[in-house]
mmCIF file of C-alpha atoms and ligand atoms in Angstrom:
data_model
loop_
_atom_site.group_PDB
_atom_site.id
_atom_site.type_symbol
_atom_site.label_atom_id
_atom_site.label_comp_id
_atom_site.label_asym_id
_atom_site.label_seq_id
_atom_site.Cartn_x
_atom_site.Cartn_y
_atom_site.Cartn_z
ATOM 1 C CA UNK A 58 122.725 86.552 143.218
ATOM 2 C CA UNK A 59 124.776 83.520 142.183
ATOM 3 C CA UNK A 60 125.949 83.525 138.570
ATOM 4 C CA UNK A 61 124.169 80.213 137.887
ATOM 5 C CA UNK A 62 120.876 81.750 138.983
ATOM 6 C CA UNK A 63 121.434 84.778 136.744
ATOM 7 C CA UNK A 64 122.091 82.503 133.766
ATOM 8 C CA UNK A 65 118.972 80.502 134.531
ATOM 9 C CA UNK A 66 116.868 83.659 134.733
ATOM 10 C CA UNK A 67 118.171 84.926 131.400
ATOM 11 C CA UNK A 68 117.474 81.601 129.722
ATOM 12 C CA UNK A 69 114.034 81.173 131.272
ATOM 13 C CA UNK A 70 112.888 84.775 131.151
ATOM 14 C CA UNK A 71 110.536 84.280 128.286
ATOM 15 C CA UNK A 72 108.866 81.177 129.480
ATOM 16 C CA UNK A 73 107.692 82.976 132.591
ATOM 17 C CA UNK A 74 104.975 85.598 132.662
ATOM 18 C CA UNK A 75 106.360 87.430 135.666
ATOM 19 C CA UNK A 76 109.227 89.282 133.974
ATOM 20 C CA UNK A 77 112.052 87.828 136.012
ATOM 21 C CA UNK A 78 114.698 89.995 134.348
ATOM 22 C CA UNK A 79 113.341 93.159 135.949
ATOM 23 C CA UNK A 80 112.072 91.649 139.152
ATOM 24 C CA UNK A 81 115.362 90.001 140.035
ATOM 25 C CA UNK A 82 118.244 91.410 138.040
ATOM 26 C CA UNK A 83 117.879 95.084 138.889
ATOM 27 C CA UNK A 84 117.726 94.488 142.663
ATOM 28 C CA UNK A 85 120.655 92.080 142.294
ATOM 29 C CA UNK A 86 122.653 94.720 140.383
ATOM 30 C CA UNK A 87 121.921 97.338 143.065
ATOM 31 C CA UNK A 88 122.905 94.927 145.850
ATOM 32 C CA UNK A 89 126.064 93.922 143.998
ATOM 33 C CA UNK A 90 127.177 97.545 143.560
ATOM 34 C CA UNK A 91 126.435 98.319 147.211
ATOM 35 C CA UNK A 92 128.301 95.309 148.578
ATOM 36 C CA UNK A 93 131.236 95.615 146.203
ATOM 37 C CA UNK A 94 131.311 99.377 146.712
ATOM 38 C CA UNK A 95 131.165 99.735 142.942
ATOM 39 C CA UNK A 96 129.486 102.306 140.774
ATOM 40 C CA UNK A 97 127.455 101.726 137.648
ATOM 41 C CA UNK A 98 129.116 100.323 134.550
ATOM 42 C CA UNK A 99 130.864 103.165 132.667
ATOM 43 C CA UNK A 100 129.835 103.058 129.002
ATOM 44 C CA UNK A 101 131.036 104.946 125.941
ATOM 45 C CA UNK A 102 128.774 104.386 122.935
ATOM 46 C CA UNK A 103 129.913 105.179 119.399
ATOM 47 C CA UNK A 104 127.484 105.012 116.524
ATOM 48 C CA UNK A 105 129.235 104.381 113.233
ATOM 49 C CA UNK A 106 127.973 103.012 109.897
ATOM 50 C CA UNK A 107 124.451 101.685 110.526
ATOM 51 C CA UNK A 108 120.804 102.618 110.456
ATOM 52 C CA UNK A 109 120.454 103.527 114.138
ATOM 53 C CA UNK A 110 118.133 100.567 114.649
ATOM 54 C CA UNK A 111 120.001 99.211 117.666
ATOM 55 C CA UNK A 112 119.686 102.328 119.800
ATOM 56 C CA UNK A 113 115.977 102.413 118.924
ATOM 57 C CA UNK A 114 115.723 98.755 119.960
ATOM 58 C CA UNK A 115 117.553 99.597 123.206
ATOM 59 C CA UNK A 116 115.094 102.426 123.914
ATOM 60 C CA UNK A 117 112.324 99.854 123.669
ATOM 61 C CA UNK A 118 113.753 97.685 126.423
ATOM 62 C CA UNK A 119 111.070 96.485 128.807
ATOM 63 C CA UNK A 120 111.693 94.668 132.071
ATOM 64 C CA UNK A 121 113.990 96.499 132.707
ATOM 65 C CA UNK A 122 112.878 99.779 131.123
ATOM 66 C CA UNK A 123 115.332 102.295 129.703
ATOM 67 C CA UNK A 124 115.210 104.619 132.718
ATOM 68 C CA UNK A 125 115.887 101.647 135.021
ATOM 69 C CA UNK A 126 118.962 100.689 132.989
ATOM 70 C CA UNK A 127 120.273 104.252 133.185
ATOM 71 C CA UNK A 128 119.380 104.622 136.874
ATOM 72 C CA UNK A 129 120.638 101.276 138.155
ATOM 73 C CA UNK A 130 123.091 99.712 135.740
ATOM 74 C CA UNK A 131 125.063 101.960 133.431
ATOM 75 C CA UNK A 132 126.754 105.337 133.533
ATOM 76 C CA UNK A 133 126.486 106.462 129.923
ATOM 77 C CA UNK A 134 129.475 108.767 129.553
ATOM 78 C CA UNK A 135 129.179 109.469 125.849
ATOM 79 C CA UNK A 136 126.615 108.691 123.175
ATOM 80 C CA UNK A 137 125.953 110.896 120.181
ATOM 81 C CA UNK A 138 122.330 109.680 120.276
ATOM 82 C CA UNK A 139 121.480 110.000 123.957
ATOM 83 C CA UNK A 140 123.632 112.906 125.179
ATOM 84 C CA UNK A 141 122.748 116.601 125.181
ATOM 85 C CA UNK A 142 126.291 117.934 124.616
ATOM 86 C CA UNK A 143 127.316 118.793 121.072
ATOM 87 C CA UNK A 144 130.398 119.842 119.103
ATOM 88 C CA UNK A 145 133.596 120.541 121.059
ATOM 89 C CA UNK A 146 131.911 119.886 124.420
ATOM 90 C CA UNK A 147 130.913 116.414 123.277
ATOM 91 C CA UNK A 148 134.336 115.613 121.832
ATOM 92 C CA UNK A 149 136.123 116.803 124.987
ATOM 93 C CA UNK A 150 133.775 114.635 127.025
ATOM 94 C CA UNK A 151 134.519 111.618 124.855
ATOM 95 C CA UNK A 152 138.289 111.716 125.303
ATOM 96 C CA UNK A 153 138.308 112.935 128.918
ATOM 97 C CA UNK A 154 135.906 110.103 129.888
ATOM 98 C CA UNK A 155 138.025 107.518 128.064
ATOM 99 C CA UNK A 156 141.115 108.773 129.887
ATOM 100 C CA UNK A 157 139.427 108.879 133.296
ATOM 101 C CA UNK A 158 137.929 105.391 133.002
ATOM 102 C CA UNK A 159 140.764 103.826 131.012
ATOM 103 C CA UNK A 160 140.730 100.031 131.342
ATOM 104 C CA UNK A 161 137.315 100.067 133.024
ATOM 105 C CA UNK A 162 134.793 101.452 130.565
ATOM 106 C CA UNK A 163 132.726 99.408 128.146
ATOM 107 C CA UNK A 164 133.039 100.579 124.552
ATOM 108 C CA UNK A 165 129.790 99.926 122.700
ATOM 109 C CA UNK A 166 130.166 100.222 118.952
ATOM 110 C CA UNK A 167 126.933 100.349 117.006
ATOM 111 C CA UNK A 168 127.610 100.013 113.288
ATOM 112 C CA UNK A 169 130.227 98.777 110.860
ATOM 113 C CA UNK A 170 133.559 100.519 110.291
ATOM 114 C CA UNK A 171 134.319 101.853 106.800
ATOM 115 C CA UNK A 172 137.961 101.163 106.003
ATOM 116 C CA UNK A 173 138.262 102.297 102.386
ATOM 117 C CA UNK A 174 140.176 105.570 101.787
ATOM 118 C CA UNK A 175 141.368 105.674 105.404
ATOM 119 C CA UNK A 176 137.817 105.397 106.711
ATOM 120 C CA UNK A 177 136.653 108.789 105.424
ATOM 121 C CA UNK A 178 133.125 107.480 104.713
ATOM 122 C CA UNK A 179 132.186 107.654 108.401
ATOM 123 C CA UNK A 180 133.264 110.681 110.393
ATOM 124 C CA UNK A 181 132.281 110.833 114.067
ATOM 125 C CA UNK A 182 133.650 114.335 114.703
ATOM 126 C CA UNK A 183 135.080 117.243 112.721
ATOM 127 C CA UNK A 184 137.595 119.536 114.389
ATOM 128 C CA UNK A 185 138.977 122.747 112.909
ATOM 129 C CA UNK A 186 142.022 120.809 111.781
ATOM 130 C CA UNK A 187 140.728 117.430 110.679
ATOM 131 C CA UNK A 188 138.060 114.777 110.566
ATOM 132 C CA UNK A 189 138.023 112.032 113.196
ATOM 133 C CA UNK A 190 136.850 108.902 111.448
ATOM 134 C CA UNK A 191 135.021 105.970 113.012
ATOM 135 C CA UNK A 192 138.095 103.899 112.127
ATOM 136 C CA UNK A 193 140.348 106.171 114.197
ATOM 137 C CA UNK A 194 137.888 106.525 117.094
ATOM 138 C CA UNK A 195 137.195 102.796 117.384
ATOM 139 C CA UNK A 196 140.844 101.750 117.123
ATOM 140 C CA UNK A 197 141.922 104.381 119.684
ATOM 141 C CA UNK A 198 139.105 103.851 122.193
ATOM 142 C CA UNK A 199 139.034 100.088 121.614
ATOM 143 C CA UNK A 200 142.540 99.784 123.019
ATOM 144 C CA UNK A 201 141.592 101.821 126.104
ATOM 145 C CA UNK A 202 138.353 99.999 126.994
ATOM 146 C CA UNK A 203 137.871 97.245 129.577
ATOM 147 C CA UNK A 204 135.524 95.387 127.212
ATOM 148 C CA UNK A 205 134.287 96.085 123.698
ATOM 149 C CA UNK A 206 130.722 95.227 122.688
ATOM 150 C CA UNK A 207 129.854 95.167 118.989
ATOM 151 C CA UNK A 208 126.144 95.945 119.053
ATOM 152 C CA UNK A 209 124.099 94.671 116.124
ATOM 153 C CA UNK A 210 125.107 92.659 113.076
ATOM 154 C CA UNK A 211 126.842 95.586 111.298
ATOM 155 C CA UNK A 212 129.213 96.092 114.242
ATOM 156 C CA UNK A 213 129.618 92.345 114.810
ATOM 157 C CA UNK A 214 130.223 91.162 111.262
ATOM 158 C CA UNK A 215 129.754 94.040 108.794
ATOM 159 C CA UNK A 216 126.056 93.279 108.232
ATOM 160 C CA UNK A 217 123.947 95.304 105.824
ATOM 161 C CA UNK A 218 126.593 98.058 105.785
ATOM 162 C CA UNK A 219 129.061 95.641 104.193
ATOM 163 C CA UNK A 220 126.609 94.031 101.748
ATOM 164 C CA UNK A 221 127.801 93.731 98.162
ATOM 165 C CA UNK A 222 129.160 95.824 96.515
ATOM 166 C CA UNK A 223 130.335 97.384 99.838
ATOM 167 C CA UNK A 224 131.582 100.640 98.344
ATOM 168 C CA UNK A 225 132.864 101.933 101.698
ATOM 169 C CA UNK A 226 134.876 98.822 102.584
ATOM 170 C CA UNK A 227 132.818 98.427 105.767
ATOM 171 C CA UNK A 228 133.784 95.654 108.180
ATOM 172 C CA UNK A 229 132.868 94.443 111.650
ATOM 173 C CA UNK A 230 134.706 95.766 114.702
ATOM 174 C CA UNK A 231 136.670 92.520 115.003
ATOM 175 C CA UNK A 232 138.420 93.329 111.732
ATOM 176 C CA UNK A 233 139.897 96.607 113.013
ATOM 177 C CA UNK A 234 140.758 95.594 116.580
ATOM 178 C CA UNK A 235 143.029 92.723 117.543
ATOM 179 C CA UNK A 236 141.503 92.235 121.007
ATOM 180 C CA UNK A 237 138.489 90.064 121.895
ATOM 181 C CA UNK A 238 135.101 91.557 121.017
ATOM 182 C CA UNK A 239 131.742 90.599 122.533
ATOM 183 C CA UNK A 240 129.431 90.368 119.536
ATOM 184 C CA UNK A 241 125.758 91.005 120.283
ATOM 185 C CA UNK A 242 124.437 90.516 116.774
ATOM 186 C CA UNK A 243 120.960 91.065 115.378
ATOM 187 C CA UNK A 244 119.374 93.424 112.877
ATOM 188 C CA UNK A 245 118.365 94.987 115.148
ATOM 189 C CA UNK A 246 119.456 93.463 118.417
ATOM 190 C CA UNK A 247 116.828 92.256 120.883
ATOM 191 C CA UNK A 248 117.112 94.672 123.842
ATOM 192 C CA UNK A 249 117.329 91.740 126.284
ATOM 193 C CA UNK A 250 120.459 90.445 124.553
ATOM 194 C CA UNK A 251 122.202 93.770 125.101
ATOM 195 C CA UNK A 252 120.861 94.589 128.576
ATOM 196 C CA UNK A 253 121.494 91.007 129.741
ATOM 197 C CA UNK A 254 125.084 91.201 128.474
ATOM 198 C CA UNK A 255 125.591 94.518 130.304
ATOM 199 C CA UNK A 256 124.184 92.980 133.515
ATOM 200 C CA UNK A 257 126.553 90.031 133.194
ATOM 201 C CA UNK A 258 129.539 92.328 132.638
ATOM 202 C CA UNK A 259 128.536 94.430 135.633
ATOM 203 C CA UNK A 260 128.171 91.547 138.069
ATOM 204 C CA UNK A 261 130.275 88.651 136.751
ATOM 205 C CA UNK A 262 132.564 89.985 134.015
ATOM 206 C CA UNK A 263 132.774 88.480 130.556
ATOM 207 C CA UNK A 264 129.963 86.052 129.679
ATOM 208 C CA UNK A 265 130.609 82.716 127.992
ATOM 209 C CA UNK A 266 130.896 83.287 124.241
ATOM 210 C CA UNK A 267 130.213 81.054 121.242
ATOM 211 C CA UNK A 268 132.631 80.543 118.340
ATOM 212 C CA UNK A 269 131.487 83.851 116.824
ATOM 213 C CA UNK A 270 132.067 85.772 120.057
ATOM 214 C CA UNK A 271 128.368 85.958 121.042
ATOM 215 C CA UNK A 272 127.030 85.327 124.577
ATOM 216 C CA UNK A 273 125.742 81.741 124.708
ATOM 217 C CA UNK A 274 123.097 83.021 127.132
ATOM 218 C CA UNK A 275 121.168 84.298 124.142
ATOM 219 C CA UNK A 276 122.738 82.645 121.082
ATOM 220 C CA UNK A 277 123.236 79.116 122.428
ATOM 221 C CA UNK A 278 120.543 77.431 120.312
ATOM 222 C CA UNK A 279 119.187 77.717 116.807
ATOM 223 C CA UNK A 280 115.858 79.370 116.051
ATOM 224 C CA UNK A 281 114.797 76.030 114.580
ATOM 225 C CA UNK A 282 115.351 74.118 117.818
ATOM 226 C CA UNK A 283 112.640 75.949 119.755
ATOM 227 C CA UNK A 284 110.387 77.102 116.893
ATOM 228 C CA UNK A 285 106.678 76.583 117.525
ATOM 229 C CA UNK A 286 106.343 75.198 113.963
ATOM 230 C CA UNK A 287 109.017 72.570 114.486
ATOM 231 C CA UNK A 288 106.508 69.685 114.571
ATOM 232 C CA UNK A 289 105.428 70.624 111.025
ATOM 233 C CA UNK A 290 109.042 70.542 109.875
ATOM 234 C CA UNK A 291 109.574 67.117 111.419
ATOM 235 C CA UNK A 292 106.499 65.836 109.553
ATOM 236 C CA UNK A 293 107.702 67.537 106.326
ATOM 237 C CA UNK A 294 104.529 69.585 106.310
ATOM 238 C CA UNK A 295 105.450 72.861 104.645
ATOM 239 C CA UNK A 296 103.648 76.146 104.010
ATOM 240 C CA UNK A 297 102.768 76.921 100.421
ATOM 241 C CA UNK A 298 102.259 80.634 100.952
ATOM 242 C CA UNK A 299 102.738 83.275 103.610
ATOM 243 C CA UNK A 300 99.918 83.023 106.123
ATOM 244 C CA UNK A 301 99.807 79.220 106.073
ATOM 245 C CA UNK A 302 100.299 77.713 109.509
ATOM 246 C CA UNK A 303 102.896 75.084 108.514
ATOM 247 C CA UNK A 304 106.702 75.266 108.623
ATOM 248 C CA UNK A 305 108.127 78.075 106.453
ATOM 249 C CA UNK A 306 111.327 76.304 105.424
ATOM 250 C CA UNK A 307 109.662 76.119 102.000
ATOM 251 C CA UNK A 308 109.382 79.923 101.990
ATOM 252 C CA UNK A 309 113.036 80.547 102.735
ATOM 253 C CA UNK A 310 113.172 80.300 106.524
ATOM 254 C CA UNK A 311 116.780 79.865 107.638
ATOM 255 C CA UNK A 312 115.997 79.211 111.276
ATOM 256 C CA UNK A 313 117.911 75.899 111.045
ATOM 257 C CA UNK A 314 121.228 77.729 110.585
ATOM 258 C CA UNK A 315 120.528 80.794 112.736
ATOM 259 C CA UNK A 316 121.397 81.043 116.413
ATOM 260 C CA UNK A 317 119.213 83.156 118.732
ATOM 261 C CA UNK A 318 116.411 82.683 121.251
ATOM 262 C CA UNK A 319 113.661 84.606 119.391
ATOM 263 C CA UNK A 320 111.054 81.775 119.584
ATOM 264 C CA UNK A 321 110.820 81.975 123.358
ATOM 265 C CA UNK A 322 112.280 85.373 124.295
ATOM 266 C CA UNK A 323 110.250 87.169 121.627
ATOM 267 C CA UNK A 324 110.197 90.833 120.715
ATOM 268 C CA UNK A 325 108.195 94.014 121.261
ATOM 269 C CA UNK A 326 107.600 93.651 124.973
ATOM 270 C CA UNK A 327 108.184 89.898 124.654
ATOM 271 C CA UNK A 328 104.972 89.223 122.737
ATOM 272 C CA UNK A 329 105.916 88.166 119.214
ATOM 273 C CA UNK A 330 108.649 87.181 116.768
ATOM 274 C CA UNK A 331 108.986 86.761 112.981
ATOM 275 C CA UNK A 332 107.664 83.202 112.536
ATOM 276 C CA UNK A 333 104.757 83.920 114.912
ATOM 277 C CA UNK A 334 103.679 86.732 112.570
ATOM 278 C CA UNK A 335 104.119 84.550 109.458
ATOM 279 C CA UNK A 336 107.518 85.822 108.355
ATOM 280 C CA UNK A 337 110.393 83.408 107.757
ATOM 281 C CA UNK A 338 113.534 83.936 109.838
ATOM 282 C CA UNK A 339 116.018 85.634 107.493
ATOM 283 C CA UNK A 340 119.010 84.956 109.734
ATOM 284 C CA UNK A 341 119.625 88.497 110.943
ATOM 285 C CA UNK A 342 122.068 87.387 113.669
ATOM 286 C CA UNK A 343 124.302 85.464 111.257
ATOM 287 C CA UNK A 344 127.866 86.244 110.302
ATOM 288 C CA UNK A 345 126.958 86.291 106.598
ATOM 289 C CA UNK A 346 123.769 88.375 106.885
ATOM 290 C CA UNK A 347 122.369 89.744 104.615
ATOM 291 C CA UNK A 348 124.267 88.456 101.565
ATOM 292 C CA UNK A 349 124.205 84.860 102.850
ATOM 293 C CA UNK A 350 120.445 85.050 103.402
ATOM 294 C CA UNK A 351 119.500 86.100 99.894
ATOM 295 C CA UNK A 352 117.579 85.449 97.794
ATOM 296 C CA UNK A 353 114.906 85.780 100.459
ATOM 297 C CA UNK A 354 111.859 83.497 100.249
ATOM 298 C CA UNK A 355 113.837 80.748 98.533
ATOM 299 C CA UNK A 356 114.334 77.439 100.388
ATOM 300 C CA UNK A 357 117.683 77.016 102.116
ATOM 301 C CA UNK A 358 119.122 74.247 99.907
ATOM 302 C CA UNK A 359 118.554 76.380 96.808
ATOM 303 C CA UNK A 360 119.852 79.483 98.586
ATOM 304 C CA UNK A 361 123.035 77.662 99.589
ATOM 305 C CA UNK A 362 123.623 76.406 96.067
ATOM 306 C CA UNK A 363 123.315 79.904 94.705
ATOM 307 C CA UNK A 364 126.617 81.419 93.601
ATOM 308 C CA UNK A 365 125.018 84.214 91.661
ATOM 309 C CA UNK A 366 125.565 87.930 92.009
ATOM 310 C CA UNK A 367 123.030 90.121 93.805
ATOM 311 C CA UNK A 368 121.289 91.146 90.572
ATOM 312 C CA UNK A 369 121.063 87.546 89.375
ATOM 313 C CA UNK A 370 119.809 86.491 92.783
ATOM 314 C CA UNK A 371 116.905 88.935 92.555
ATOM 315 C CA UNK A 372 115.814 87.324 89.332
ATOM 316 C CA UNK A 373 116.137 83.787 90.610
ATOM 317 C CA UNK A 374 114.162 84.595 93.766
ATOM 318 C CA UNK A 375 111.047 84.744 91.622
ATOM 319 C CA UNK A 376 111.910 81.441 89.916
ATOM 320 C CA UNK A 377 112.618 79.752 93.236
ATOM 321 C CA UNK A 378 109.206 80.810 94.456
ATOM 322 C CA UNK A 379 107.483 77.996 92.566
ATOM 323 C CA UNK A 380 104.968 75.525 93.952
ATOM 324 C CA UNK A 381 107.369 72.713 93.190
ATOM 325 C CA UNK A 382 110.085 74.196 95.391
ATOM 326 C CA UNK A 383 107.593 74.789 98.182
ATOM 327 C CA UNK A 384 106.427 71.209 98.210
ATOM 328 C CA UNK A 385 109.916 69.692 98.141
ATOM 329 C CA UNK A 386 112.190 72.120 99.883
ATOM 330 C CA UNK A 387 114.587 69.624 101.439
HETATM 331 FE FE1 LIG B 152 112.503 75.702 111.497
HETATM 332 FE FE2 LIG B 152 111.760 77.934 110.240
HETATM 333 FE FE3 LIG B 152 110.256 75.747 110.067
HETATM 334 FE FE4 LIG B 152 110.415 77.127 112.346
HETATM 335 S S1 LIG B 152 109.509 77.848 110.408
HETATM 336 S S2 LIG B 152 110.504 74.897 112.114
HETATM 337 S S3 LIG B 152 112.575 77.783 112.303
HETATM 338 S S4 LIG B 152 112.378 75.990 109.281
HETATM 339 FE FE1 LIG B 153 116.390 87.749 113.276
HETATM 340 FE FE2 LIG B 153 115.532 85.325 112.670
HETATM 341 FE FE3 LIG B 153 115.179 86.282 115.107
HETATM 342 S S1 LIG B 153 115.460 87.117 111.332
HETATM 343 S S2 LIG B 153 114.852 88.433 114.703
HETATM 344 S S3 LIG B 153 117.135 85.833 114.129
HETATM 345 S S4 LIG B 153 113.754 84.997 113.979
#
């Protein structure tokens, strides 16, 4: 499959009802590996400081399904979530795999990296002699990997794990590694964004990235650009309460400054997304999420003007939720 066709399929996937991603990409990946005499993409997956939401999102991948990804695309060498091995066996597997596939494996980091007190607030393994922190594991393995994917907003930018007051000093992967990182942000990530990025790496190498290191395949436009309520916004016709059918800019939607393809890719087997179920976009793919998105349910201009602390923001969220602000949000 030509790269241009792959890109077109990824961008159009949601507008078609025939699940192009599965129907075309998996056979293309198989054919590619056969013709290039290549095996599946070797992957080492480290979960660090996060809620585990991204591996749950990954397990919910449809078209292709999880077993298809494992069978036809990736060779998951290590994952503390998906693997059966434990303790010393698991740790030996981690470092022997990294050594064997040095320069070729994809390091997937799911979660932020605590840096305070030498990273002791996230330990990925405990030997008889010492603790191996996420900070040590990511910096060591990050230098050995062919590519590094930061999966989810915590790994990409710090996310919820680094929200104020950030007692653990958590940061995104790009703050502890000097090399280029592919950021696949989202809280959680849409499985297509991750699986599509893996497919691109397998067949064509590094995808085109935006200024924040995210694949433009999935983050090339704002939510606002393709939102089904955009005509209401253009007419300045705003919702007054959740459940109204008009534009939710008045209720704190930050789709205008959030890049992702949720309005047409959609979630949960490609059937729905936040605005479709009457929830404003809270900017979960953004570099400054969640602190930059709060107070929630307050119109963007007021949110942006806010320089208050978290506690003060909570109080002002209620004040901002007035009829006046809803009617004149811009
Ligand atoms: Fe834009 Fe949000 Fe209104 Fe949709 S609901 S048009 S994303 S402001
Ligand atoms: Fe996240 Fe907004 Fe999409 S909150 S899931 S980027 S609609």
